[in-house]
Coordinates of C-alpha atoms in Angstrom, one line a residue:
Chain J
X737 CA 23.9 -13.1 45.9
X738 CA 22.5 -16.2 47.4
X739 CA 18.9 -15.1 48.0
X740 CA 18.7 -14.9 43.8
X741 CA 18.6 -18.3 43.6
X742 CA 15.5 -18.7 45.3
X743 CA 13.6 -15.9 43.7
X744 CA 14.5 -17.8 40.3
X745 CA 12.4 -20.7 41.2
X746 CA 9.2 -18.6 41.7
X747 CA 10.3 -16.5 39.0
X748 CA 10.6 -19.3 36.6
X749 CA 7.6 -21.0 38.3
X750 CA 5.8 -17.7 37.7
X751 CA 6.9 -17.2 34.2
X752 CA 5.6 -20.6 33.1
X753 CA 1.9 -19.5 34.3
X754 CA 2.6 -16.4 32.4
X755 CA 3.5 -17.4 29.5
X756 CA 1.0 -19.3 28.6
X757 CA -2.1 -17.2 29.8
X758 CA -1.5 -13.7 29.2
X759 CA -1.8 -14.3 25.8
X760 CA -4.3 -17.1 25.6
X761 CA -6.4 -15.0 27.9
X762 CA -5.7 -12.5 24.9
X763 CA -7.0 -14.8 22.2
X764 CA -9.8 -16.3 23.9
X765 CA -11.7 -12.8 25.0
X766 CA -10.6 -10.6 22.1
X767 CA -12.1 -7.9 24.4
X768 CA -10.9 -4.9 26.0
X769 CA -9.8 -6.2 29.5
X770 CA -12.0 -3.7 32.4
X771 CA -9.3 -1.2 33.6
X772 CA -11.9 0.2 36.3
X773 CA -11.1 -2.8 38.3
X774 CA -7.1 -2.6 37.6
X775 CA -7.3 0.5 39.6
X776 CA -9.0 -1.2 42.9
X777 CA -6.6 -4.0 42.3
X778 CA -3.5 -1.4 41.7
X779 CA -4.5 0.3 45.5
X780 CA -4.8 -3.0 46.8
X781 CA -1.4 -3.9 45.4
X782 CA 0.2 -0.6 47.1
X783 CA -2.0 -1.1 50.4
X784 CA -0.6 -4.6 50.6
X785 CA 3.2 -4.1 52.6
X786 CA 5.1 -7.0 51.1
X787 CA 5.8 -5.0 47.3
X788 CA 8.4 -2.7 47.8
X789 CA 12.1 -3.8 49.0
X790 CA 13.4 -2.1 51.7
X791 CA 17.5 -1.4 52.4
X792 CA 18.1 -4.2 54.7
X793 CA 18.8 -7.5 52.8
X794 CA 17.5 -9.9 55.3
X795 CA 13.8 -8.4 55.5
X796 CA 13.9 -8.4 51.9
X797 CA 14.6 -11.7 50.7
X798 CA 11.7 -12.5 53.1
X799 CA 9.6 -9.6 51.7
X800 CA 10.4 -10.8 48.3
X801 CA 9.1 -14.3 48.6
X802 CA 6.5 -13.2 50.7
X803 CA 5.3 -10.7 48.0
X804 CA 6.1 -13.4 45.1
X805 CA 3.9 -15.4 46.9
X806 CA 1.3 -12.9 47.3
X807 CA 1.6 -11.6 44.0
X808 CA 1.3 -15.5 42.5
X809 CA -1.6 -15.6 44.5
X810 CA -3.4 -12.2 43.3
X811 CA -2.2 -13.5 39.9
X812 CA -4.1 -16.2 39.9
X813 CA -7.5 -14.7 41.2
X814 CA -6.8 -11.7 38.6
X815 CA -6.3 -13.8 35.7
X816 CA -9.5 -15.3 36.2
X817 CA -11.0 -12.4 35.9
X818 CA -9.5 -10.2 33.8
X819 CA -7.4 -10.3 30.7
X820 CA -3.9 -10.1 30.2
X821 CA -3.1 -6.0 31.7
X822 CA -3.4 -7.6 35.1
X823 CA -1.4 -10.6 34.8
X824 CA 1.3 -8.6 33.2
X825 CA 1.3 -5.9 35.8
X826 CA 1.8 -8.6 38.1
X827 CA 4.8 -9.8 36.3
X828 CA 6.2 -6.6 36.3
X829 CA 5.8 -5.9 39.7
X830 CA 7.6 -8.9 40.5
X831 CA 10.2 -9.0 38.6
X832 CA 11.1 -5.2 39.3
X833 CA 11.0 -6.3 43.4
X834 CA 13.2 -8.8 42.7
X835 CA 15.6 -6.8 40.6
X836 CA 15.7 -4.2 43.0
X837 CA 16.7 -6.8 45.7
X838 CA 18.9 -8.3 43.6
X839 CA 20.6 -5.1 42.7
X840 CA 24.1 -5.5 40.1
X841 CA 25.5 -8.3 38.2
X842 CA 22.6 -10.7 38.0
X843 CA 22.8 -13.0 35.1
X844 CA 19.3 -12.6 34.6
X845 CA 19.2 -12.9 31.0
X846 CA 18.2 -16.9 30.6
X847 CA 15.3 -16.7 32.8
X848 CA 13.6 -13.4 31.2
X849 CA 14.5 -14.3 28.0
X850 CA 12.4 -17.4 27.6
X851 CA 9.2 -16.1 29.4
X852 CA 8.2 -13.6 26.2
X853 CA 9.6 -14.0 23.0
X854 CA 10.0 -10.1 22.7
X855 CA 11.9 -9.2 25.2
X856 CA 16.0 -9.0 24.2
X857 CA 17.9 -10.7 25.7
X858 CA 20.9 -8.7 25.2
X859 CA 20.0 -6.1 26.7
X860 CA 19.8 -7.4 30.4
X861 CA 23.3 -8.8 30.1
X862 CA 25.6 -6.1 31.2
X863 CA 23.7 -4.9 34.0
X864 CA 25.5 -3.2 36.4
X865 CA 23.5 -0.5 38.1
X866 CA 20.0 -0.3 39.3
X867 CA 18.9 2.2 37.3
X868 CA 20.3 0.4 34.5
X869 CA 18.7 -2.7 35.4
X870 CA 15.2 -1.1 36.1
X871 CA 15.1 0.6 32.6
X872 CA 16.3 -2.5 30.7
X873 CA 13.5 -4.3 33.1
X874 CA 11.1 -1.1 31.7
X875 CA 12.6 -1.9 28.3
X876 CA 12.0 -5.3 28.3
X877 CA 8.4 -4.9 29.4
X878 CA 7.3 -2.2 27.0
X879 CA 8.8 -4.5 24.5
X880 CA 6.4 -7.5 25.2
X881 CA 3.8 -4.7 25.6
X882 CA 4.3 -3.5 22.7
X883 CA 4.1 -6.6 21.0
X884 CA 1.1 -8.0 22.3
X885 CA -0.4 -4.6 21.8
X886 CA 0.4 -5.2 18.5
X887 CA -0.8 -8.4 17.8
X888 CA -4.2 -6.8 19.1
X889 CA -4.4 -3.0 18.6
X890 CA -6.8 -2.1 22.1
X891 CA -3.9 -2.4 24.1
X892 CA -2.9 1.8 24.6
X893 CA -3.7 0.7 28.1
X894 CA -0.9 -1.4 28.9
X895 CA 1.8 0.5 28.0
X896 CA 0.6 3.1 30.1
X897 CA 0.9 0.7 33.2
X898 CA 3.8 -0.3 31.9
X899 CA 5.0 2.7 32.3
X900 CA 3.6 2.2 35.7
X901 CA 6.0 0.3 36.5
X902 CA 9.1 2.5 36.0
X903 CA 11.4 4.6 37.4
X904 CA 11.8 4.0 41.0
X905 CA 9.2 2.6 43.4
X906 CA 8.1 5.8 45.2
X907 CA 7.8 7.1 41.8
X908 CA 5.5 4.2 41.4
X909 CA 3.7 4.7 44.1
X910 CA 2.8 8.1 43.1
X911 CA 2.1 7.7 39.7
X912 CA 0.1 5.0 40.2
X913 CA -2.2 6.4 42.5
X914 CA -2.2 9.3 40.2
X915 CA -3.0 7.6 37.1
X916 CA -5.3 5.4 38.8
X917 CA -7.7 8.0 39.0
X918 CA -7.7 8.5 35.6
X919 CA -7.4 4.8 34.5
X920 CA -9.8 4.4 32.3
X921 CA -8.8 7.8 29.9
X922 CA -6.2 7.9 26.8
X923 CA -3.5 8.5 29.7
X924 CA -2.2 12.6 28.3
X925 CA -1.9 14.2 31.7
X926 CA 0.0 11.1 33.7
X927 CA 3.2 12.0 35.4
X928 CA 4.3 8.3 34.1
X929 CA 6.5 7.7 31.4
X930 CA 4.2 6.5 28.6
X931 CA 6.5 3.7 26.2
X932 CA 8.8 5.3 24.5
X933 CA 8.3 3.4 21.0
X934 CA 11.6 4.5 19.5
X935 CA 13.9 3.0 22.3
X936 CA 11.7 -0.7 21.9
X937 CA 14.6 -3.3 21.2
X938 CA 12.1 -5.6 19.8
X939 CA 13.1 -6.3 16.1
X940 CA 9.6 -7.3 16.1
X941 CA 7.6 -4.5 16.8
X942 CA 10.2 -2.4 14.9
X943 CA 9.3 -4.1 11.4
X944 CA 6.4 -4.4 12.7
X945 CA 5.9 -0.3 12.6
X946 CA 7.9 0.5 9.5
X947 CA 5.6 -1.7 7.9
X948 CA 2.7 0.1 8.8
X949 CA 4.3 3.7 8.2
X950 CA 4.8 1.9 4.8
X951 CA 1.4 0.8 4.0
X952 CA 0.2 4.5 5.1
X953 CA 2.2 5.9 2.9
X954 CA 1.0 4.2 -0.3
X955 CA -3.1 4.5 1.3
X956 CA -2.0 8.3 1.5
X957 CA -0.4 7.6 -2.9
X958 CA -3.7 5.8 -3.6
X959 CA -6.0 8.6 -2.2
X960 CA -4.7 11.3 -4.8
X961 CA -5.5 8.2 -7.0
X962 CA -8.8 8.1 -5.8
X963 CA -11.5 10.9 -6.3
X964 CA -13.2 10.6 -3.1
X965 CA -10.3 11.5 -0.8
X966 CA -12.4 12.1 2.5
X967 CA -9.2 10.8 4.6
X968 CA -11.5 9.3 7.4
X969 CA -9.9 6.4 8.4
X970 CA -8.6 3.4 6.2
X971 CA -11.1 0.9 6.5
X972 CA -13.7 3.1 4.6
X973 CA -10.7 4.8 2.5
X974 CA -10.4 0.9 1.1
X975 CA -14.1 0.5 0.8
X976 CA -14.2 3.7 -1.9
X977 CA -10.8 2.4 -3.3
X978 CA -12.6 -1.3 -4.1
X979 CA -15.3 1.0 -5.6
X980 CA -13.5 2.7 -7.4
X981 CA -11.7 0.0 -8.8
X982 CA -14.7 -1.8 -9.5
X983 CA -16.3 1.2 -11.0
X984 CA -13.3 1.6 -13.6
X985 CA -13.6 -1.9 -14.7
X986 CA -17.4 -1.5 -15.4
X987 CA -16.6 1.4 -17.5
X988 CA -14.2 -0.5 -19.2
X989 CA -17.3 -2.9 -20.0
X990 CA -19.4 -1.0 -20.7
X991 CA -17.1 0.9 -23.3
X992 CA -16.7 -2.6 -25.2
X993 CA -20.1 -3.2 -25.2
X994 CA -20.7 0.2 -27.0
X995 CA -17.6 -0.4 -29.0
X996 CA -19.0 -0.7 -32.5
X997 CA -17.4 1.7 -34.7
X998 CA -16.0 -0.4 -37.5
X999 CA -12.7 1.0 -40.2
X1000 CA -14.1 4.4 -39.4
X1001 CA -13.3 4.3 -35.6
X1002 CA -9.8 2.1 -35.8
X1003 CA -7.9 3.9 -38.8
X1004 CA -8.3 7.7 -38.4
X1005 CA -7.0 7.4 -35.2
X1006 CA -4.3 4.4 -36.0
X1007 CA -2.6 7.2 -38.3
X1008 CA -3.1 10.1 -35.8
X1009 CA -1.1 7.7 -33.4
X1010 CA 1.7 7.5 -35.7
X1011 CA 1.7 10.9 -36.7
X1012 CA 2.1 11.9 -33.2
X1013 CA 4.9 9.3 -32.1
X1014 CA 6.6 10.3 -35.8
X1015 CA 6.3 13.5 -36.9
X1016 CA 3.7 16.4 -36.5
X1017 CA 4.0 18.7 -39.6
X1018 CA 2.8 16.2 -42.1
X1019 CA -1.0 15.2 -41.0
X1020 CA -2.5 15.4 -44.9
X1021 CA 0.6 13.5 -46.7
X1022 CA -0.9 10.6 -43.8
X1023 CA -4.4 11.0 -44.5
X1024 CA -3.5 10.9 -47.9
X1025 CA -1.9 7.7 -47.6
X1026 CA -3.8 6.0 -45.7
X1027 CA -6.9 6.9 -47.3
X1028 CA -5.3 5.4 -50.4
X1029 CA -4.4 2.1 -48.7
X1030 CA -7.8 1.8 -47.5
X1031 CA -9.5 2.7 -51.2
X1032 CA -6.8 -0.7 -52.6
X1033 CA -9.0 -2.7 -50.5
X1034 CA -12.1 -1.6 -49.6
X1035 CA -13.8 1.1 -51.2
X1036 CA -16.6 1.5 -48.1
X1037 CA -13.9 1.6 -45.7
X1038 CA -12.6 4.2 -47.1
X1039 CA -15.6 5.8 -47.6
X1040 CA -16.1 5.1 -44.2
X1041 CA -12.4 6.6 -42.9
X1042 CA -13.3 9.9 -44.9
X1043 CA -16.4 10.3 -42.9
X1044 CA -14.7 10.3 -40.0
X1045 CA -12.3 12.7 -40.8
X1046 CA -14.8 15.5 -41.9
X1047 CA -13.9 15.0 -45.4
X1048 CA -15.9 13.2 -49.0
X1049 CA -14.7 13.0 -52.5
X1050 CA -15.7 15.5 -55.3
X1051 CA -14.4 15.8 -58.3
X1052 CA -12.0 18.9 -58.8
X1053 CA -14.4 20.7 -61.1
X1054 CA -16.9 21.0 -58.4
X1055 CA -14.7 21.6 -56.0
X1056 CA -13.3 24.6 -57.4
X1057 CA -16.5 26.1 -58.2
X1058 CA -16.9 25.9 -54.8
X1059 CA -13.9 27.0 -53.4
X1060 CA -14.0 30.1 -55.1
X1061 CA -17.7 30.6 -54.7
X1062 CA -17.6 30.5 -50.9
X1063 CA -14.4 31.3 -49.7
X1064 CA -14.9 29.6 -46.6
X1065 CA -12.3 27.0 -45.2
X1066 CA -13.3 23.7 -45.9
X1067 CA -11.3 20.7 -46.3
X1068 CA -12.2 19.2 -49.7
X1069 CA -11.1 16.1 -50.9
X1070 CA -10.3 16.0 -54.5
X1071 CA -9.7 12.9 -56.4
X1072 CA -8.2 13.7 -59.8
X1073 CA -5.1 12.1 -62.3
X1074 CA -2.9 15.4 -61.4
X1075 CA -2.2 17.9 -58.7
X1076 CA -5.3 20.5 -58.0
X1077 CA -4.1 23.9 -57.4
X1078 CA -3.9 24.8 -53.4
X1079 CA -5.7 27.6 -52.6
X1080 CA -4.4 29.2 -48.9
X1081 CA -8.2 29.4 -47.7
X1082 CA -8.9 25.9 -48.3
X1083 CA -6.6 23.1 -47.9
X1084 CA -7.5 20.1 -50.5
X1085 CA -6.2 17.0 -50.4
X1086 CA -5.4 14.8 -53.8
X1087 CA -5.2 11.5 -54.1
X1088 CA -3.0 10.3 -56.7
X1089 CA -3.2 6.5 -58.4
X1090 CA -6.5 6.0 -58.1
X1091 CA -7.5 5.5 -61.8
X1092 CA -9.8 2.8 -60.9
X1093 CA -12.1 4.3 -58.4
X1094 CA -13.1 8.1 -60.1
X1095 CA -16.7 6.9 -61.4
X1096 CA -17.0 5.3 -58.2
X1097 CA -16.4 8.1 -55.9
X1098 CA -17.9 10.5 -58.2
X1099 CA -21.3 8.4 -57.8
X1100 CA -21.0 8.1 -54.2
X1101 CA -20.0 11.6 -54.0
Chain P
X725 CA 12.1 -6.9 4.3
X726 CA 14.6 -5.1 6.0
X727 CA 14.2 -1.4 5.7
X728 CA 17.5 -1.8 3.3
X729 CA 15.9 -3.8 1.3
X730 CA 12.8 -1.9 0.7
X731 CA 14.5 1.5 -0.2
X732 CA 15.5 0.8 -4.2
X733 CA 11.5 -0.7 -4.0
X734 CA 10.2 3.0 -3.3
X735 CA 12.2 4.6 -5.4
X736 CA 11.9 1.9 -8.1
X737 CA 8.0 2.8 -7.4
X738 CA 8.6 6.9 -7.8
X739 CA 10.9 6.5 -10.9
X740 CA 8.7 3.7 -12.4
X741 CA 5.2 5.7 -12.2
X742 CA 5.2 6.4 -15.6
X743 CA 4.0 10.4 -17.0
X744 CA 0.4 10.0 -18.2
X745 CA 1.3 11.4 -21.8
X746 CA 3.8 8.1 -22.6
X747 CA 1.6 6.0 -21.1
X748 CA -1.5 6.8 -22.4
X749 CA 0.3 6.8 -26.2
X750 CA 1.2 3.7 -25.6
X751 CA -1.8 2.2 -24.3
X752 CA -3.8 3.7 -27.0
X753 CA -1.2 2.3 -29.9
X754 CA -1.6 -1.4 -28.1
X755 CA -5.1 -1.1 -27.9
X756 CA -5.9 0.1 -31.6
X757 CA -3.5 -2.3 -33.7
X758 CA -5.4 -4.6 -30.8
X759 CA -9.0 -3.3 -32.0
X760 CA -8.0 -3.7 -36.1
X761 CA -6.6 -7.3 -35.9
X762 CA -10.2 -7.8 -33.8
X763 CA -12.2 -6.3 -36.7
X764 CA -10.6 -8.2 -39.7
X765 CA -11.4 -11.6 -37.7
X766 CA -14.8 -10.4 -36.8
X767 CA -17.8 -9.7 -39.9
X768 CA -17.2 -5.7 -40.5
X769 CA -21.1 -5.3 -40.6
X770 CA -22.6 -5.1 -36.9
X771 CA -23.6 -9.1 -36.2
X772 CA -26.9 -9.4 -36.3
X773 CA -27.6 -12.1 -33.4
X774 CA -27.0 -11.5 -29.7
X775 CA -24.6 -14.3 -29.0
X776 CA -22.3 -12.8 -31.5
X777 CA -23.1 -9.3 -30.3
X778 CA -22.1 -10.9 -26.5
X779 CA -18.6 -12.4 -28.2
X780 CA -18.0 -9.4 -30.0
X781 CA -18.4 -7.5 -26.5
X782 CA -16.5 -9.5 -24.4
X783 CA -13.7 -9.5 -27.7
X784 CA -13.4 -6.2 -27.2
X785 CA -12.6 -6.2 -23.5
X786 CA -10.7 -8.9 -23.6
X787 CA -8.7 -7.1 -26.4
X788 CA -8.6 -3.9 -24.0
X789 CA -7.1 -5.5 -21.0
X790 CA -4.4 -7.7 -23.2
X791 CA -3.3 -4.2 -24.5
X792 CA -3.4 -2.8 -21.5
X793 CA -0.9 -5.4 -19.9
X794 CA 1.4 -6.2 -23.2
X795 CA 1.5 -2.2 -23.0
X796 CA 2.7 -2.1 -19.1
X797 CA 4.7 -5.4 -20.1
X798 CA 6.1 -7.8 -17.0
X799 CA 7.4 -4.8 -15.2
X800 CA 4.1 -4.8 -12.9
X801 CA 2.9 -8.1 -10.6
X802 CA -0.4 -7.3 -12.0
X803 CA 0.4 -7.1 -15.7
X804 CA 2.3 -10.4 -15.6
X805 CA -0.7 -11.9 -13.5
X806 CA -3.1 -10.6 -16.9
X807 CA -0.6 -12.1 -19.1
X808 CA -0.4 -15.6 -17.3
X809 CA -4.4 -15.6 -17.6
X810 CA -3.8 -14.4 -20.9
X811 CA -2.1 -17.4 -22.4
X812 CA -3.5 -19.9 -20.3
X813 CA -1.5 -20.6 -17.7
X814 CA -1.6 -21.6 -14.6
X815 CA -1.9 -19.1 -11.9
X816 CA 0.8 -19.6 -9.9
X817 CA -0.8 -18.9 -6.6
X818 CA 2.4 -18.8 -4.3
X819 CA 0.7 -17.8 -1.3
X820 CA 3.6 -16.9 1.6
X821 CA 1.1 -16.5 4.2
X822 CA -0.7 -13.6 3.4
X823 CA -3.7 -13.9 5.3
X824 CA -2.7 -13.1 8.1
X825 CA -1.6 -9.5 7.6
X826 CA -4.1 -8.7 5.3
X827 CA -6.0 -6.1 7.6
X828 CA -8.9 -5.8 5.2
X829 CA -7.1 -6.5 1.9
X830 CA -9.6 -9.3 0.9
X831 CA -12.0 -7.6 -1.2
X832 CA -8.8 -6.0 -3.0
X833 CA -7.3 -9.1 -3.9
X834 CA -9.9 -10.4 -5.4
X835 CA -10.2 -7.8 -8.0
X836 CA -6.8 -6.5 -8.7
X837 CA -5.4 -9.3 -11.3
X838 CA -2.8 -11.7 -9.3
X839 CA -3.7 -10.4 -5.6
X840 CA -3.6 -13.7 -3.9
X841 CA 0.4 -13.7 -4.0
X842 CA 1.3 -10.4 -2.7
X843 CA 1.3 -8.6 0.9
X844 CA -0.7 -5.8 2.0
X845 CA 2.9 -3.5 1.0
X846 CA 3.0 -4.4 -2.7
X847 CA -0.6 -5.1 -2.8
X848 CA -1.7 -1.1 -2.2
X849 CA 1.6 -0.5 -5.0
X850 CA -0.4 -2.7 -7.9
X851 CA -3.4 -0.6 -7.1
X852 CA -2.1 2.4 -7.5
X853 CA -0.2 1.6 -10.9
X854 CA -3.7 -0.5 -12.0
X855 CA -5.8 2.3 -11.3
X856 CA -3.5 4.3 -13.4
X857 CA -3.6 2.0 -16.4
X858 CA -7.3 1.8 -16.4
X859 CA -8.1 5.2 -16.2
X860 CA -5.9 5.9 -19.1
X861 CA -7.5 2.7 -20.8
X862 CA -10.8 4.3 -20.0
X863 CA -9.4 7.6 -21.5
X864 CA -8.5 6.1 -24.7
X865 CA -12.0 4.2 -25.0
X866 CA -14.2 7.1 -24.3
X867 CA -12.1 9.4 -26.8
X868 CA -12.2 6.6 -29.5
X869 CA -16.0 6.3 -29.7
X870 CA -16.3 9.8 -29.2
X871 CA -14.5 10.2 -32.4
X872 CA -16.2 7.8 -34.2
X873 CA -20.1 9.0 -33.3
X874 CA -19.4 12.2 -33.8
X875 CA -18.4 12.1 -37.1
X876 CA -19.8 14.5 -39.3
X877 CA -20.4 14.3 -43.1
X878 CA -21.1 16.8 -45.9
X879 CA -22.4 14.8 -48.2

């Protein structure tokens, strides 16, 4: 267990370079890293002999700090160049090397704990096996992957390599070479394992999803709301919903502007409201009464209100020369002392307490 | 938000989306006791001048979006947010650091009422329940001076 000690320094030494560029690098460039180059610098990675750990412990504490230093090296040409993919690869490369050499039992929680904020810490506590350790290694990477990718949403690329970086080495070495060659695809036909999203420990990236399977599901709610339902993508799917939103509210304005009915818009329905939330059988009692309400305090509103409804004022006399003239089935609107007789073809509606208002209504009438 | 957490909000969202029937009634019952306390502080006759045309106008809209929110009442972020601007007061922008996870929300906060002080989550909730309400409001308009206009007399 002694050679760990000295693959901690570089590893911490490394991790403080990495920490602070990957994801500055990611900031400052906001642009899709070049993968073509990752390939050429992925052969040259597997051409170069220090990577891989062999059996014997003694060549491979050497081969480990000589590929730490060679990989610090690359790592600090790539990062110049490139964005964050590189610089990351190179971080995973190392650290798997070195976990493979240092096989069971390392307490390597501390040091990869603090050198992304993603990865859990938890998890690389109870090592004990290599395979173990490689897929909490893969775990931990794909977490910080998936974070970053994330925080910007290019980043399908990187979680291919990092499944580059699984598995066992001549694995690797093969899946590599094979998905080098098609580097710069969507990644479908790799023999790699892509990131497996539902095994990411990150809390992070796990809120972070079910909040955007959230906000899909209400874009999916709004679109039935929404007439235009084209289901492109959301960006335009928000563009028609801000139009449509805006468009109601126009309507709304323009339906005040053109709001100038006066008694004769706001009391015929007033008393069809409250017919409907109170009872249905009795719409003519209502009409009745409201039309008398509105004749105690304005006679032109009322006037006004019988308009609406289809129906005037006419004395009885007329009213019955005309109902049994024509036989057809108008509402009339008699305005007498007592009750006119109701014929079944023609439904006539009395207003009772008026004494005041006869010569009026039979003038206007 | 735990996912816990957020499960009584969904269904709190399915139960609470209201039928259209009871919520256009009530919408319509706000808005015309609304309308008749308007006309018996306005003249009854059309106003003659433009400016009073203008106030009459923007009276009525005014009139339709306080009905519409008194009808919804404080159940909705967006109804209380028409309220507050209702009475007068203060907006009560508590802003928990929405801007960064707005993803595009900007235009949409700006014209649903109180979008400032929500995230994207709730956000895309009060605009579903808003475009509801206005199409009903809509509805209720269109059938009201459809009514009117098309009044016909015998005499």
């Amino acid at each position: 267990m002694q050679p760990i000690s000295g693959e901690f320094g570089a590893i911490n030494t490394l991790n403080g370079l990495l920490n602070q560029h990957p994801i500055s690098s990611l900031h400052n460039h906001g642009q899709l890293p070049q993968f073509d180059p990752v390939d050429d610098f992925l052969e040259q990675m597997l051409s170069s002999p220090a990577v891989y750990p062999c059996a014997d412990d003694h060549s491979q504490q050497q081969m480990e700090e000589h590929s730490t230093s060679v990989l610090a090296s690359k790592l600090r040409q790539h990062q110049i160049n490139s964005g964050a993919a590189k610089a990351l690869m190179f971080q995973r490369q190392l650290l798997l090397s070195t976990g493979l050499a240092a096989g069971n039992g390392a307490p390597r929680s501390p040091t990869l704990s603090d050198h992304n904020d993603g990865i859990d810490g938890n998890g690389f506590k109870s090592i004990q096996e290599n395979d173990a350790s490689i897929k909490a290694l893969f775990n931990g990477f794909t977490g910080s992957l998936g974070q970053i990718s994330n925080q910007s949403e290019h980043f399908h690329q990187p979680q291919n390599f990092g499944g580059a970086g699984i598995a066992t080495p001549a694995a690797m070495n093969e899946a590599t070479v094979s998905g080098s060659s098609g580097g710069g695809a969507s990644g479908q036909p790799r023999q790699r394992v892509r990131a497996r999203r539902g095994q990411a420990t990150d809390p992070h990236s796990i809120a972070e999803r079910l909040r955007r399977e959230r906000i899909a599901e209400r874009m999916k709610s709004l679109q039935e709301l929404v007439p235009n339902a084209n289901k492109t993508d959301k960006a335009s799917m928000l563009d028609e919903i801000i139009d449509y939103v805006k468009f109601l509210q126009l309507q709304v304005k323009v339906l005040s502007m053109s709001r100038l009915g006066g008694a004769s818009a706001v009391a015929p329905l007033v008393t069809d409201m409250s017919s409907e939330t109170s009872k249905e059988g009795t719409s003519m009692s209502l009409t009745e009464q409201e039309v008398t309400k509105l004749m105690e305090e304005d006679m032109g509103s009322a006037m006004q209100y019988l308009q609406g409804k289809g129906l005037c004022l006419m004395p009885i006399s007329l009213a019955t020369a005309i109902s049994t003239a024509t036989g057809n089935s108008l509402k009339i609107n008699t305005n007498s002392d007592a009750q006119a007789p109701t014929s079944p073809t023609l439904s006539v509606l009395t207003v009772q307490s008026c004494g005041n208002i006869k010569g009026d209504a039979i003038d206007q009438g | 938000m735990s996912s816990l957490s957020q499960n009584p909000k969904k269904t709190l969202l399915f139960s609470a989306m209201k039928n259209p029937n009871t919520l256009k009634k009530k919408l319509a019952s706000r808005f015309l006791k609304a309308m008749k306390k308007l006309k018996y502080k306005m003249s009854p006759s059309p106003p003659a001048s433009i400016a009073e045309k203008k106030r009459r106008h923007r009276a009525v809209r005014a009139a339709a979006y306080a009905s519409m929110a008194s009808a919804v009442g404080p159940r909705r972020a967006w109804s209380r947010a028409l309220l507050r601007k209702m009475k007068g007061r203060k907006r009560a922008r508590r802003n928990p650091g929405n801007m960064n996870t707005r993803f595009g929300l900007n235009h949409l906060c700006d014209i649903v009422p109180g979008g400032e002080a929500m995230d994207s989550c709730s956000l895309l909730n009060e605009t579903a329940h808003y475009i509801k309400c206005l199409v009903a409001q809509v509805q209720i308009m269109r059938e009201i001076l459809h009514s009117s206009s098309s009044s016909s007399t015998i005499l």
